[in-house]
XYZ file of C-alpha atoms in Angstrom:
516
model
C 12.963 49.511 170.684
C 13.561 51.154 167.336
C 16.967 52.237 166.165
C 18.859 52.794 162.940
C 19.322 49.860 160.665
C 22.724 50.509 159.188
C 25.838 50.771 161.243
C 27.601 51.932 158.083
C 26.243 54.654 155.771
C 28.268 55.975 152.832
C 28.082 59.235 150.880
C 28.759 57.677 147.482
C 28.176 54.399 145.672
C 31.907 54.241 144.936
C 32.786 54.182 148.654
C 30.069 51.621 149.320
C 31.319 49.324 146.551
C 34.932 49.792 147.648
C 34.052 48.515 151.138
C 31.946 45.713 149.659
C 34.694 44.539 147.292
C 37.432 44.982 149.918
C 35.631 42.836 152.487
C 34.714 40.271 149.791
C 38.351 40.082 148.643
C 39.317 39.051 152.170
C 36.747 36.265 152.425
C 37.542 35.059 148.889
C 41.270 34.779 149.739
C 40.495 32.899 152.939
C 38.063 30.507 151.247
C 40.315 30.003 148.198
C 43.309 29.034 150.348
C 41.292 26.239 151.945
C 41.603 24.146 148.772
C 44.016 25.925 146.400
C 46.877 23.719 147.624
C 44.970 20.462 146.966
C 46.303 19.869 143.461
C 49.761 21.153 144.444
C 50.247 18.672 147.316
C 52.029 15.991 145.203
C 54.526 18.662 144.034
C 55.041 19.947 147.572
C 55.940 16.463 148.874
C 59.260 16.462 147.034
C 60.166 20.079 147.767
C 59.397 19.776 151.479
C 60.610 16.142 151.834
C 57.277 14.960 153.241
C 55.318 11.721 152.912
C 51.746 11.521 151.595
C 50.353 11.297 155.147
C 52.480 14.167 156.439
C 51.638 16.568 153.606
C 47.925 16.580 154.567
C 48.950 18.696 157.576
C 49.311 21.565 155.103
C 45.512 21.377 154.730
C 44.410 20.478 158.238
C 46.732 22.883 160.107
C 45.146 25.793 158.206
C 41.595 24.568 158.794
C 41.936 23.862 162.519
C 43.677 27.209 163.173
C 40.816 28.950 161.366
C 38.267 26.934 163.380
C 39.839 27.820 166.741
C 40.227 31.536 165.998
C 36.743 31.976 164.503
C 34.949 31.730 167.854
C 36.270 34.976 169.477
C 35.700 37.137 166.366
C 32.589 38.769 167.863
C 34.454 39.793 171.019
C 37.489 41.069 169.076
C 35.290 43.144 166.737
C 33.400 44.696 169.659
C 36.590 45.392 171.619
C 38.886 46.735 168.866
C 36.440 47.733 166.122
C 35.647 45.969 162.858
C 37.885 48.233 160.777
C 41.042 47.614 162.819
C 40.339 43.894 163.018
C 39.633 43.235 159.335
C 42.600 45.305 158.100
C 44.937 43.583 160.599
C 43.650 40.158 159.562
C 44.006 40.795 155.819
C 47.529 42.201 156.311
C 48.547 39.262 158.528
C 47.038 36.780 156.075
C 48.973 38.343 153.190
C 52.294 38.261 155.073
C 51.666 34.635 156.125
C 50.980 33.778 152.456
C 54.414 35.155 151.492
C 56.052 33.067 154.238
C 54.184 29.919 153.094
C 55.425 30.435 149.542
C 58.994 30.806 150.796
C 58.902 27.716 153.086
C 61.825 25.309 152.777
C 60.636 22.495 155.088
C 57.398 20.837 156.181
C 57.758 22.293 159.689
C 57.991 25.835 158.332
C 55.031 25.262 156.041
C 52.790 23.885 158.814
C 53.711 26.751 161.189
C 53.079 29.437 158.551
C 49.816 27.764 157.498
C 48.737 27.867 161.153
C 49.467 31.607 161.221
C 47.642 32.059 157.914
C 44.605 30.220 159.283
C 44.608 32.296 162.491
C 44.537 35.600 160.592
C 42.090 34.285 157.993
C 39.562 33.078 160.572
C 37.943 36.488 161.092
C 37.610 37.382 157.398
C 34.459 35.320 156.740
C 32.340 36.391 159.736
C 33.550 40.010 159.597
C 32.685 40.433 155.927
C 29.288 38.822 156.545
C 28.542 41.127 159.500
C 29.735 44.208 157.557
C 27.496 43.391 154.593
C 24.485 42.671 156.802
C 25.003 46.051 158.491
C 25.237 47.911 155.171
C 21.856 46.846 153.778
C 18.249 46.688 155.065
C 16.417 43.325 155.370
C 14.681 43.546 151.961
C 18.054 43.847 150.167
C 19.878 41.116 152.043
C 18.895 38.385 149.583
C 21.151 39.831 146.891
C 23.980 40.791 149.232
C 24.027 37.360 150.902
C 24.166 35.801 147.436
C 27.271 37.908 146.705
C 28.842 36.926 150.038
C 27.904 33.284 149.491
C 29.627 33.283 146.105
C 32.901 34.219 147.783
C 32.545 31.579 150.490
C 31.412 28.799 148.142
C 33.413 29.624 145.012
C 36.681 29.922 146.929
C 36.956 26.223 147.911
C 35.445 25.103 144.582
C 37.679 27.161 142.267
C 40.745 26.670 144.489
C 41.887 23.474 142.698
C 41.386 25.148 139.294
C 43.474 28.200 140.163
C 46.021 26.019 141.992
C 46.308 23.673 139.022
C 46.937 26.459 136.513
C 49.497 28.230 138.730
C 51.336 24.993 139.590
C 51.486 23.898 135.968
C 52.490 27.298 134.575
C 54.931 28.321 137.332
C 55.339 26.219 140.501
C 53.417 25.412 143.680
C 54.743 28.467 145.543
C 52.575 30.757 143.398
C 49.396 29.339 144.949
C 50.406 31.454 147.976
C 52.011 34.440 146.226
C 48.764 35.082 144.304
C 47.270 36.477 147.539
C 49.754 39.359 147.794
C 48.309 41.887 145.276
C 44.733 41.062 146.349
C 45.585 41.562 150.036
C 47.321 44.909 149.435
C 44.389 46.237 147.357
C 41.809 45.074 149.951
C 43.711 46.714 152.836
C 43.963 50.001 150.917
C 40.237 50.069 150.058
C 39.120 49.326 153.617
C 41.626 51.754 155.174
C 40.392 54.647 153.011
C 36.633 54.055 152.809
C 35.426 51.810 155.659
C 33.637 53.640 158.483
C 34.311 51.919 161.783
C 31.720 50.855 164.348
C 31.662 51.784 168.032
C 34.020 49.923 170.385
C 33.493 48.715 173.919
C 36.875 48.979 175.649
C 35.436 47.693 178.924
C 34.946 44.164 177.558
C 36.935 41.395 179.227
C 37.897 38.247 177.391
C 36.712 34.816 178.525
C 40.102 33.100 178.498
C 38.879 29.904 180.159
C 36.100 29.306 177.619
C 38.346 30.099 174.666
C 41.165 27.933 176.048
C 38.859 24.950 176.618
C 37.430 25.224 173.091
C 40.898 25.585 171.519
C 42.340 22.586 173.382
C 39.250 20.490 172.596
C 39.284 21.238 168.871
C 43.058 20.803 168.606
C 42.993 17.424 170.388
C 40.038 16.268 168.264
C 41.864 17.167 165.055
C 45.035 15.367 166.193
C 42.960 12.297 167.019
C 41.339 12.248 163.573
C 44.576 12.961 161.687
C 46.811 10.456 163.481
C 44.251 7.745 164.231
C 44.844 5.745 161.055
C 48.637 5.665 161.342
C 48.469 4.845 165.079
C 45.821 2.081 164.744
C 43.294 4.141 166.653
C 42.534 3.197 170.255
C 45.233 0.555 170.438
C 47.589 3.545 170.748
C 48.019 5.343 174.063
C 48.512 8.639 172.181
C 45.055 8.406 170.583
C 43.454 7.505 173.931
C 45.069 10.552 175.573
C 43.946 12.831 172.721
C 40.393 11.473 172.938
C 40.270 12.058 176.705
C 41.680 15.589 176.367
C 39.191 16.450 173.586
C 36.240 15.051 175.542
C 37.119 16.776 178.819
C 37.991 20.130 177.199
C 34.818 20.286 175.092
C 32.709 19.233 178.110
C 34.269 22.026 180.198
C 33.628 24.511 177.389
C 29.920 23.618 177.163
C 29.427 23.683 180.950
C 31.326 26.969 181.268
C 29.339 28.572 178.450
C 26.019 27.830 180.150
C 27.124 28.696 183.703
C 29.589 31.615 183.400
C 28.339 35.201 183.830
C 29.859 36.472 180.587
C 31.078 33.676 178.278
C 32.669 34.788 175.013
C 29.780 33.105 173.149
C 26.506 34.634 174.485
C 23.951 32.070 175.655
C 21.060 33.998 174.095
C 22.262 33.065 170.630
C 21.321 29.403 171.190
C 17.662 30.219 171.911
C 16.966 30.930 168.233
C 15.727 27.736 166.565
C 16.431 28.956 163.042
C 19.991 29.890 163.924
C 20.624 26.521 165.635
C 19.311 24.665 162.589
C 21.500 26.868 160.404
C 24.563 25.836 162.447
C 23.822 22.147 161.822
C 23.366 22.789 158.100
C 26.601 24.788 158.001
C 28.465 21.901 159.662
C 27.247 19.443 157.010
C 27.889 21.906 154.171
C 31.445 22.463 155.388
C 32.035 18.721 155.567
C 30.660 17.927 152.103
C 32.075 21.014 150.332
C 35.724 20.604 151.286
C 35.841 16.807 151.638
C 34.382 16.244 148.160
C 36.845 18.745 146.686
C 39.771 17.117 148.525
C 38.715 13.694 147.178
C 38.083 14.706 143.566
C 41.544 16.157 142.913
C 43.590 13.024 143.774
C 40.943 10.794 142.166
C 41.208 12.574 138.833
C 45.016 12.886 139.010
C 46.195 9.633 140.589
C 43.547 7.190 139.300
C 42.222 8.781 136.111
C 45.707 9.964 135.077
C 44.704 13.536 134.265
C 47.186 16.392 134.481
C 47.062 19.018 137.196
C 45.640 21.585 134.741
C 42.990 19.180 133.408
C 41.993 18.362 136.977
C 41.724 22.046 137.795
C 39.455 22.782 134.838
C 37.269 19.766 135.609
C 36.419 21.503 138.900
C 35.079 24.559 137.048
C 31.536 23.179 136.374
C 30.900 22.919 140.108
C 31.794 26.584 140.502
C 29.510 27.481 137.583
C 26.693 25.556 139.265
C 27.172 27.550 142.469
C 27.211 30.847 140.561
C 24.103 29.949 138.567
C 22.176 28.974 141.722
C 23.253 32.056 143.653
C 22.163 34.382 140.855
C 18.561 33.448 141.611
C 18.578 31.982 145.130
C 18.482 35.339 146.959
C 15.499 36.656 145.000
C 13.638 33.345 145.115
C 14.085 33.207 148.892
C 12.230 36.529 149.211
C 9.306 35.288 147.078
C 8.786 31.677 148.178
C 9.240 29.394 151.157
C 13.059 29.134 151.529
C 12.689 25.627 152.976
C 11.412 24.360 149.607
C 14.420 25.914 147.902
C 16.825 24.312 150.412
C 15.106 20.930 150.029
C 15.578 21.071 146.248
C 19.248 21.976 146.739
C 19.779 19.113 149.206
C 18.160 16.695 146.720
C 20.583 17.826 143.969
C 23.490 17.417 146.370
C 22.478 13.892 147.430
C 21.875 12.797 143.833
C 25.354 13.948 142.799
C 26.989 12.010 145.652
C 24.980 8.895 144.782
C 25.972 9.116 141.105
C 29.661 9.468 142.043
C 29.578 6.061 143.769
C 29.394 4.467 140.278
C 32.373 6.369 138.870
C 35.421 4.594 137.481
C 38.717 6.258 136.435
C 37.503 6.110 132.815
C 34.538 8.381 133.638
C 33.976 10.831 130.776
C 34.568 14.565 130.983
C 30.866 15.120 130.213
C 29.746 12.936 133.127
C 32.120 14.652 135.558
C 31.002 18.075 134.352
C 27.259 17.354 134.622
C 27.454 15.735 138.071
C 29.723 18.403 139.557
C 27.553 21.185 138.030
C 24.459 19.698 139.708
C 26.440 19.390 142.938
C 27.360 23.079 142.787
C 23.750 23.945 141.974
C 22.617 22.088 145.093
C 25.182 23.795 147.302
C 24.153 27.237 146.070
C 20.438 26.562 146.574
C 21.061 25.464 150.166
C 23.667 28.041 151.173
C 21.955 31.379 150.408
C 18.492 30.607 151.884
C 20.167 28.928 154.881
C 22.113 32.084 155.754
C 19.106 34.330 155.282
C 16.780 32.166 157.390
C 19.406 31.636 160.125
C 19.982 35.396 160.595
C 16.431 36.607 159.893
C 15.244 36.118 163.487
C 18.582 36.780 165.228
C 18.969 39.961 167.260
C 21.213 42.567 165.545
C 23.330 42.743 168.709
C 24.192 39.050 168.276
C 24.899 39.254 164.545
C 28.720 39.378 164.659
C 28.841 36.546 167.233
C 26.394 34.602 165.089
C 28.502 35.098 161.958
C 31.586 33.943 163.869
C 29.839 30.860 165.235
C 28.402 30.012 161.806
C 31.862 30.191 160.221
C 33.267 28.185 163.133
C 30.843 25.351 162.354
C 31.819 25.493 158.674
C 35.512 25.273 159.570
C 34.933 22.413 162.025
C 32.907 20.596 159.376
C 35.692 21.108 156.839
C 38.427 19.882 159.213
C 36.443 16.879 160.420
C 35.286 16.116 156.874
C 38.815 15.934 155.449
C 39.990 13.761 158.348
C 37.021 11.358 158.372
C 36.946 10.874 154.599
C 40.705 10.181 154.706
C 40.082 7.565 157.410
C 37.247 5.962 155.420
C 39.395 5.948 152.284
C 42.426 4.404 154.011
C 40.451 1.741 155.887
C 38.430 0.831 152.785
C 41.585 0.457 150.694
C 43.163 -1.838 153.302
C 40.024 -3.974 153.658
C 39.347 -4.295 149.920
C 43.036 -4.964 149.186
C 42.982 -7.777 151.747
C 39.848 -9.283 150.182
C 41.194 -9.103 146.629
C 44.644 -10.408 147.628
C 43.121 -13.867 148.243
C 43.130 -14.278 144.465
C 46.934 -13.889 144.306
C 47.589 -17.590 144.677
C 49.607 -20.102 142.603
C 46.447 -22.252 142.620
C 44.488 -19.626 140.703
C 44.462 -21.129 137.177
C 43.547 -17.775 135.612
C 47.076 -16.614 136.493
C 48.843 -19.388 134.629
C 46.900 -20.423 131.525
C 48.815 -18.390 128.925
C 51.967 -16.351 128.463
C 50.225 -13.014 128.999
C 49.142 -14.086 132.470
C 52.796 -14.413 133.513
C 52.841 -10.634 133.899
C 50.578 -11.182 136.919
C 51.898 -14.528 138.115
C 52.500 -14.541 141.892
C 55.330 -17.088 141.340
C 57.464 -14.531 139.458
C 58.799 -11.437 141.307
C 57.821 -8.863 138.662
C 54.501 -10.688 138.176
C 53.707 -10.494 141.883
C 54.571 -6.794 141.880
C 52.371 -6.143 138.848
C 49.457 -8.077 140.305
C 49.767 -6.197 143.617
C 49.700 -2.889 141.734
C 46.528 -3.975 139.932
C 44.914 -4.955 143.248
C 45.884 -1.629 144.821
C 44.420 0.243 141.873
C 41.125 -1.664 142.078
C 40.981 -1.251 145.856
C 41.481 2.509 145.498
C 38.611 2.782 142.982
C 36.204 0.958 145.301
C 37.465 2.890 148.350
C 36.680 6.231 146.694
C 33.197 4.917 145.874
C 32.741 4.072 149.572
C 33.790 7.614 150.498
C 31.252 9.169 148.125
C 28.591 6.844 149.568
C 29.579 7.939 153.086
C 29.056 11.602 152.134
C 25.675 10.692 150.617
C 24.519 9.251 153.952
C 25.953 12.249 155.847
C 23.836 14.567 153.677
C 20.510 12.793 154.305
C 19.735 14.317 157.778
C 19.813 17.750 156.126
C 16.215 17.224 154.936
C 14.968 16.879 158.519
C 16.954 19.889 159.792
C 15.626 22.114 156.986
C 12.021 21.535 158.012
C 12.784 22.176 161.671
C 13.335 25.825 160.698
C 10.482 28.330 160.855
C 9.647 30.336 157.756
C 10.662 33.932 158.541
C 9.149 37.145 157.207
C 11.737 39.189 155.320
C 9.420 42.197 155.071
C 10.267 42.613 151.415
C 7.880 45.493 150.883
C 8.406 47.165 154.216
C 10.500 50.270 154.617
C 14.034 49.835 155.963
C 13.895 49.000 159.617
C 16.177 50.562 162.177
C 18.473 48.274 164.035
C 20.863 48.793 166.866
C 24.534 48.981 166.098
C 26.576 45.974 167.157
């Protein structure tokens, strides 16, 4: 059946660009806030009276709330309209940002970050669906490159912006920076955005949504608290694992047996889209986890300031921008699977090179490796989105965008938690192995006066030697984490070539598509 392609048509280029920039501002804020607090975490510990383990909840509470609330975006957009939903979400996100900046305790911060994540969840999929609706298939390469820049540059440039704001003012400004952007985006969308049709007869699948929410929440608790609770020797971790397993099992069974689940079954029949979900999961894991690891590595081990650390993250953002300038057009002219394979190769090489880093790594080395890493991410991300949505029915586009962003958020949440677990366990194991050398019978610790600084027989010597061991253990533990992400990235090559090469009909006239 033939129908009109664009759900949104605008009388002037100004109105079209206002909607484009307004929706992009929302997704950029949401993506930026995923990592903007990374470099500010050490400063927040003192203000909020939190330990190093507790302060990571500022990151994970935001991510898991965004992951849970991403799934029903398609239903909410169909029921209440995209215009009402996106304006409400941007306004709620902006207010939550103000509350985060004003927080006086860790409890307040975690609660407000949860609220911020809940409102921010819809911004990514909604902006993607709006931009796909605005342009015909032959123009989607460029528009998906623009959307991808917001999604990818946000987490990458977050530490840079956060570092500058924290150094120049204080950590609270990493949240206050959202206020003027949120107000401007709401105004632009309120005035110019033309809403889509609504279906007020839709009923929400509370059971499916509840099972998914409980499953994801329990899984995140398990991953976050596992290290401190010694994993399955703790009854709490066992209970969380059982709850996560049962809830996710019920969600999957319900989705494939219910008459009208909130995630339509038809969406999982598209092989390209399924492969795109797997790629999005891995991209979410590597993108945020590598960013979360680099900031403390450069600050705590390499001794760089918060501003220096922020600017050292810039080359990765430049790599993403450079790749996305050409990725959309190249995807229309060549096999996108070749482009994604090249990007995955760049990504894997960068992770492998990082395993040899030491805290004395030069600025040039960091810049080159992170630039190549950004280049790889950009070359994978744009073709992946285009191929995943090329064969998907227009009626399933908003649900597909929501599910794709859900997988990215789950990957980000799981990535931060797992890399933290690998880092902590590696540090403990390596520290234990190196500590065998701290013995009075080790002649290297007693042959001259300088060695007394590390003599285990003298209190300050034992303390100094332990600090040296901890430092060395941390360096090797970070290398293990980078190696772990290298191995996680390898299956991407197989998934890429499971996708079918779609026809983007670059020379065809604009096709008509049904409105969502």
